[in-house]
mmCIF file of C-alpha atoms in Angstrom:
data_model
loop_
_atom_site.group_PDB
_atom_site.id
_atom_site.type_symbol
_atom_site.label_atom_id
_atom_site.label_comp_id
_atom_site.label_asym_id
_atom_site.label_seq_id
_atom_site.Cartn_x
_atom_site.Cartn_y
_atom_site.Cartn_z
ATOM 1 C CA UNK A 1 9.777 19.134 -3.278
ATOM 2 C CA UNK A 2 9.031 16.966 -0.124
ATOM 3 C CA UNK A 3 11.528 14.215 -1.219
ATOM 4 C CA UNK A 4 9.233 12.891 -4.014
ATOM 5 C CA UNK A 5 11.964 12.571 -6.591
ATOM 6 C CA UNK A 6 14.713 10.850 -4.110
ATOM 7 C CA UNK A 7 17.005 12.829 -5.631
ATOM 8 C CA UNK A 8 18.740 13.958 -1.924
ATOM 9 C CA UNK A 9 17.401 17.760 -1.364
ATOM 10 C CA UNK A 10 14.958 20.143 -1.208
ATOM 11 C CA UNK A 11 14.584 21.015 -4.991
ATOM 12 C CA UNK A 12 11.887 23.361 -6.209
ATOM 13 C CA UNK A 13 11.721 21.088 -9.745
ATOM 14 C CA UNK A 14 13.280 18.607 -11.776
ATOM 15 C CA UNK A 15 13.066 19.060 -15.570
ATOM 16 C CA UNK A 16 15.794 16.605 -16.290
ATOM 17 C CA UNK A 17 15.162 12.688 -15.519
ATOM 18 C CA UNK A 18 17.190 10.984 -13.015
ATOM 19 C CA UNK A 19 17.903 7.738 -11.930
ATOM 20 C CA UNK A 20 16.997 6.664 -8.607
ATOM 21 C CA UNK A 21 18.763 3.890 -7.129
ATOM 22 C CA UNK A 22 17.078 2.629 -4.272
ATOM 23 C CA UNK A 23 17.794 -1.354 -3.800
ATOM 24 C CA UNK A 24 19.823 -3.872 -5.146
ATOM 25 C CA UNK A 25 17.193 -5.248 -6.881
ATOM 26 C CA UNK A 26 15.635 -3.879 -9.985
ATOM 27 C CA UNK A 27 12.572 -1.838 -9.115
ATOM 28 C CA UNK A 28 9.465 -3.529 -11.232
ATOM 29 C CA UNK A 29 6.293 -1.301 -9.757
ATOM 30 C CA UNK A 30 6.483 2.430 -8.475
ATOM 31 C CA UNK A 31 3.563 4.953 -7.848
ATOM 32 C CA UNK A 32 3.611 8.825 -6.926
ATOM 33 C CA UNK A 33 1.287 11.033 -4.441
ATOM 34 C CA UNK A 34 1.549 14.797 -3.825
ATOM 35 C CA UNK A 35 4.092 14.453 -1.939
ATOM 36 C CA UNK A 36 5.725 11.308 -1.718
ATOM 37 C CA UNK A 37 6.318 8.208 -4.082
ATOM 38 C CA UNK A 38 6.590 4.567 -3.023
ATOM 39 C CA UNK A 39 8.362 1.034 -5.531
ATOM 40 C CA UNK A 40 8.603 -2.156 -5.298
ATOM 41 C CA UNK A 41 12.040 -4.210 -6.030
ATOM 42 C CA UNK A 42 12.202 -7.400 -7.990
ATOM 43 C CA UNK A 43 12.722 -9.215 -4.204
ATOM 44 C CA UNK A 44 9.345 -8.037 -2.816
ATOM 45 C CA UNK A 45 10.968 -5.135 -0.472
ATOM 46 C CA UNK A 46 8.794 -2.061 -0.229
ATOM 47 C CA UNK A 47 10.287 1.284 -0.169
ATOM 48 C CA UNK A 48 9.129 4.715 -0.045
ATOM 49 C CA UNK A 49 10.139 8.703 -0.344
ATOM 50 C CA UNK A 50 9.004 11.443 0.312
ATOM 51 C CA UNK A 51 6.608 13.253 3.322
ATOM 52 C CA UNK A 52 9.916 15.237 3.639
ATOM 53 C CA UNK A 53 12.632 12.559 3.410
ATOM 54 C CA UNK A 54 15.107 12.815 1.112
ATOM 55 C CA UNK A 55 16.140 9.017 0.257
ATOM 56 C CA UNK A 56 14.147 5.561 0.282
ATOM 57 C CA UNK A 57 13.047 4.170 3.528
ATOM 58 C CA UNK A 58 12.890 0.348 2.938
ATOM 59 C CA UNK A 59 9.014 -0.012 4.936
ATOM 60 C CA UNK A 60 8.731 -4.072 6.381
ATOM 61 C CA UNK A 61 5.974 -5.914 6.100
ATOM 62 C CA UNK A 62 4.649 -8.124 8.935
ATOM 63 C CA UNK A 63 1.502 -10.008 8.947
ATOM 64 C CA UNK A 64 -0.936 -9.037 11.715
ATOM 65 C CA UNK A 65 -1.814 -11.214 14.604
ATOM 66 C CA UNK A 66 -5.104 -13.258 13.923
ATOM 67 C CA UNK A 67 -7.932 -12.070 15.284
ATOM 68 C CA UNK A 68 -7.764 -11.427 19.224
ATOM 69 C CA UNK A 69 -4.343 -10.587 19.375
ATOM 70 C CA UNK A 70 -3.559 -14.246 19.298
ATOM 71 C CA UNK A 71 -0.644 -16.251 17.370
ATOM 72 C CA UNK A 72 -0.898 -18.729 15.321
ATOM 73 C CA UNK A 73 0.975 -21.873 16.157
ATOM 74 C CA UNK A 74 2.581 -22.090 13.066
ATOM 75 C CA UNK A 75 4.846 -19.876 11.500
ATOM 76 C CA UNK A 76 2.819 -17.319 8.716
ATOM 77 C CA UNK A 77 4.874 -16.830 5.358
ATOM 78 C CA UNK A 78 6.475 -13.238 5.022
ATOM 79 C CA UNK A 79 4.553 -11.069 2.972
ATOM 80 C CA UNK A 80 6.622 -9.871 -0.315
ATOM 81 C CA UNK A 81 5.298 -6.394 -1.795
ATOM 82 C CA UNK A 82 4.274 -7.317 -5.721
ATOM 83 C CA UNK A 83 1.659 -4.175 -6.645
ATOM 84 C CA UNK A 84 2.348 -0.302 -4.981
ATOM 85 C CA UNK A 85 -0.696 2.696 -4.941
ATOM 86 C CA UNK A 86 0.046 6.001 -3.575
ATOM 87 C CA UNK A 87 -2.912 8.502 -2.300
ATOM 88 C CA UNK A 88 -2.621 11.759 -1.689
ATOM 89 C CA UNK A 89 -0.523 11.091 1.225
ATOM 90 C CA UNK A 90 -0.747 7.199 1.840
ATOM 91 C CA UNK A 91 0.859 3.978 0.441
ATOM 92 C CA UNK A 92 -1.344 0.575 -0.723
ATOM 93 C CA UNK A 93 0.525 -2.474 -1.452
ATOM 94 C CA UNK A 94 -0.295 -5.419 -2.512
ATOM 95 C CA UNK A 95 1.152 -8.294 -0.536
ATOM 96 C CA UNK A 96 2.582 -12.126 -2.195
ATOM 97 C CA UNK A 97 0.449 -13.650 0.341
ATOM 98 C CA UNK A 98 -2.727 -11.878 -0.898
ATOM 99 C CA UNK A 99 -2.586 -9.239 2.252
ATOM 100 C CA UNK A 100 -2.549 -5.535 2.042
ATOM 101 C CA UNK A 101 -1.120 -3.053 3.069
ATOM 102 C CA UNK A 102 -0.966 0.882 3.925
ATOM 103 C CA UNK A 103 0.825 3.475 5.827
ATOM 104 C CA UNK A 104 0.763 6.973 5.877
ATOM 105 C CA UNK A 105 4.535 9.413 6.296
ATOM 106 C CA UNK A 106 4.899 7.676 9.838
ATOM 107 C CA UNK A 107 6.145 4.376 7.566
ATOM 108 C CA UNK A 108 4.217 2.206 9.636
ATOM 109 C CA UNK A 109 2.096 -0.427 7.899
ATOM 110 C CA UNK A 110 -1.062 -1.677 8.969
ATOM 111 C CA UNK A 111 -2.397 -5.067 7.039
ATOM 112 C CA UNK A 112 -5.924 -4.345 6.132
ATOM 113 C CA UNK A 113 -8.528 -7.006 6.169
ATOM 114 C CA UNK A 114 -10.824 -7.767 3.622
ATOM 115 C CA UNK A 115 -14.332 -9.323 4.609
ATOM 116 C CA UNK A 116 -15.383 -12.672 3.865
ATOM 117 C CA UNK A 117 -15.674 -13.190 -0.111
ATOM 118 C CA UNK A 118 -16.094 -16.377 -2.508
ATOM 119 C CA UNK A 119 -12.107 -16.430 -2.217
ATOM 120 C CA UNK A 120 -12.091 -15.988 1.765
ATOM 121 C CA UNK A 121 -9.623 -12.184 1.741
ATOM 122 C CA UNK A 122 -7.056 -12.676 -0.395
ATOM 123 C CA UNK A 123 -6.403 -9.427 -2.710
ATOM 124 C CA UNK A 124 -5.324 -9.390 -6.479
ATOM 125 C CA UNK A 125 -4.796 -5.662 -7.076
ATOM 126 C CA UNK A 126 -4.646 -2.760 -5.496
ATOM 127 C CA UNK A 127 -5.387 1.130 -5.916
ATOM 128 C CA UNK A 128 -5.613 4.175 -4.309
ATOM 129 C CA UNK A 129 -6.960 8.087 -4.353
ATOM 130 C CA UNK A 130 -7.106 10.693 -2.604
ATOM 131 C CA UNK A 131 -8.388 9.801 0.916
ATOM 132 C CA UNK A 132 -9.571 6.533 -0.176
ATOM 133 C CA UNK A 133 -7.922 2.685 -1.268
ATOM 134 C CA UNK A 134 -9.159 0.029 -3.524
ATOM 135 C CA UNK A 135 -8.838 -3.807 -2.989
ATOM 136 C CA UNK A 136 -9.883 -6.882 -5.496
ATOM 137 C CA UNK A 137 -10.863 -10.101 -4.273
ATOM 138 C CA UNK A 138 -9.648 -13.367 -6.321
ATOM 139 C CA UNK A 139 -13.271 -14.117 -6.817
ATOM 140 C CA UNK A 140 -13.484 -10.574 -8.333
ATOM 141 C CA UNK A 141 -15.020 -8.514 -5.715
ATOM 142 C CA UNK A 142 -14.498 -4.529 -5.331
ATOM 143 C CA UNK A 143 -13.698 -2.835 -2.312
ATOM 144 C CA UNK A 144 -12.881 0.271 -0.666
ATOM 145 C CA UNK A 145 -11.929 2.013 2.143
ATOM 146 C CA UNK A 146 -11.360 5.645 3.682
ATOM 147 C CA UNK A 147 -7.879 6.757 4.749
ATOM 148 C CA UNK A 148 -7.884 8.392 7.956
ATOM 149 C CA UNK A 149 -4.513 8.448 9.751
ATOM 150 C CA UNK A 150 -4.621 8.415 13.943
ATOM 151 C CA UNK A 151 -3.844 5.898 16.346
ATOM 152 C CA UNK A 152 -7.111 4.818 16.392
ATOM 153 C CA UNK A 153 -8.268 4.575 12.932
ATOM 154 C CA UNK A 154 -8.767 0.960 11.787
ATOM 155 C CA UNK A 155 -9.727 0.820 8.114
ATOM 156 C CA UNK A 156 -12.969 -1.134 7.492
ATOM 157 C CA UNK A 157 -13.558 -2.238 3.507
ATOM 158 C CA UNK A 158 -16.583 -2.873 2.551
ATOM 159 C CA UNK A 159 -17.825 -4.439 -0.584
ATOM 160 C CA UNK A 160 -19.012 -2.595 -3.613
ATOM 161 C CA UNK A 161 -21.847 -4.896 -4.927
ATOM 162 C CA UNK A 162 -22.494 -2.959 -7.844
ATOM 163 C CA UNK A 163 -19.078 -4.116 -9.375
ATOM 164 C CA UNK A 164 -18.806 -7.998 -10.362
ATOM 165 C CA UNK A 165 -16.001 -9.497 -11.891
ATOM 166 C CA UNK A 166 -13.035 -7.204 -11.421
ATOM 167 C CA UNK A 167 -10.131 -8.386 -12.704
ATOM 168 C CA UNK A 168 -8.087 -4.770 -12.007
ATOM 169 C CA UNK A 169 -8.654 -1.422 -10.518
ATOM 170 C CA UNK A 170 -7.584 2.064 -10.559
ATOM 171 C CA UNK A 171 -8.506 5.028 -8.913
ATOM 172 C CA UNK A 172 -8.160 9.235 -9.480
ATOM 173 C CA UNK A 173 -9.202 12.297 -7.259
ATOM 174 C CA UNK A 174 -12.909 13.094 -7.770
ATOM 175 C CA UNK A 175 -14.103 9.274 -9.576
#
């Protein structure tokens, strides 16, 4: 394995379940990729495995600057991880404050930045495939986004007008 099962080696199989015990809290939404997996604990801390490490990283989320590298005056509410996608080899989450997230095996999030919608960009659900992540609007609105992981990628979502009303998502290799 690459770490996927958290289970502290290099194991060519597990037949057996295990528990994994990765936070304090009690985990309450976990995903799996090839080669890494990725939860989310009952006090909105991310963590991840995998991509070759053998035990939970705890990954922090921190809201980007607003546009122009500028702060805001006021202070922005920390984002709490509530949803968790895993691609082939990249994470999605789905932030409290309606933000979201994803990082490839360097562990280093990047918020992602839905365009303009009825609901302005906050996100409601999350999803991911291979090379590519999913994103719903509040107002319902669709949309995705290539992963390509180099310094400097940015991802740009667009809008999938073809889909109206989306309450949830999912995604799979080759749909």
């Amino acid at each position: 394995t690459h770490g996927e099962l958290a289970v502290g080696s290099h194991t060519a199989e597990a037949v057996t379940p295990r528990r994994i015990t990765i936070s304090s809290s009690r985990l309450v939404a976990i995903a799996a990729g090839a080669s890494h997996s990725a939860a989310v604990a009952e006090d909105g801390s991310a963590y991840t495995w995998g991509f070759d490490r053998h035990t939970a990283s705890r990954v922090k989320l921190v809201a980007a600057e607003v546009d122009g590298g500028i702060r805001p005056h006021y202070r922005r509410p920390k984002p709490l991880a509530v949803e968790v996608a895993c691609g082939l080899s990249h994470v999605a989450v789905l932030g409290s404050t309606g933000s979201v997230f994803v990082w490839g095996d360097a562990l280093v999030p990047r918020e992602v930045r839905l365009p303009a919608s009825r609901s302005g960009f906050q996100a409601v659900a999350v999803a991911a495939a291979q090379y590519s992540t999913y994103a719903v609007s509040a107002a319902g609105d669709a949309f995705s986004w290539d992963e390509h992981w180099h310094d400097a990628w940015r991802p740009t979502p667009r809008r999938l007008p073809e889909l109206r009303q989306v309450v949830t998502i999912c995604a799979a290799e080759g749909h």
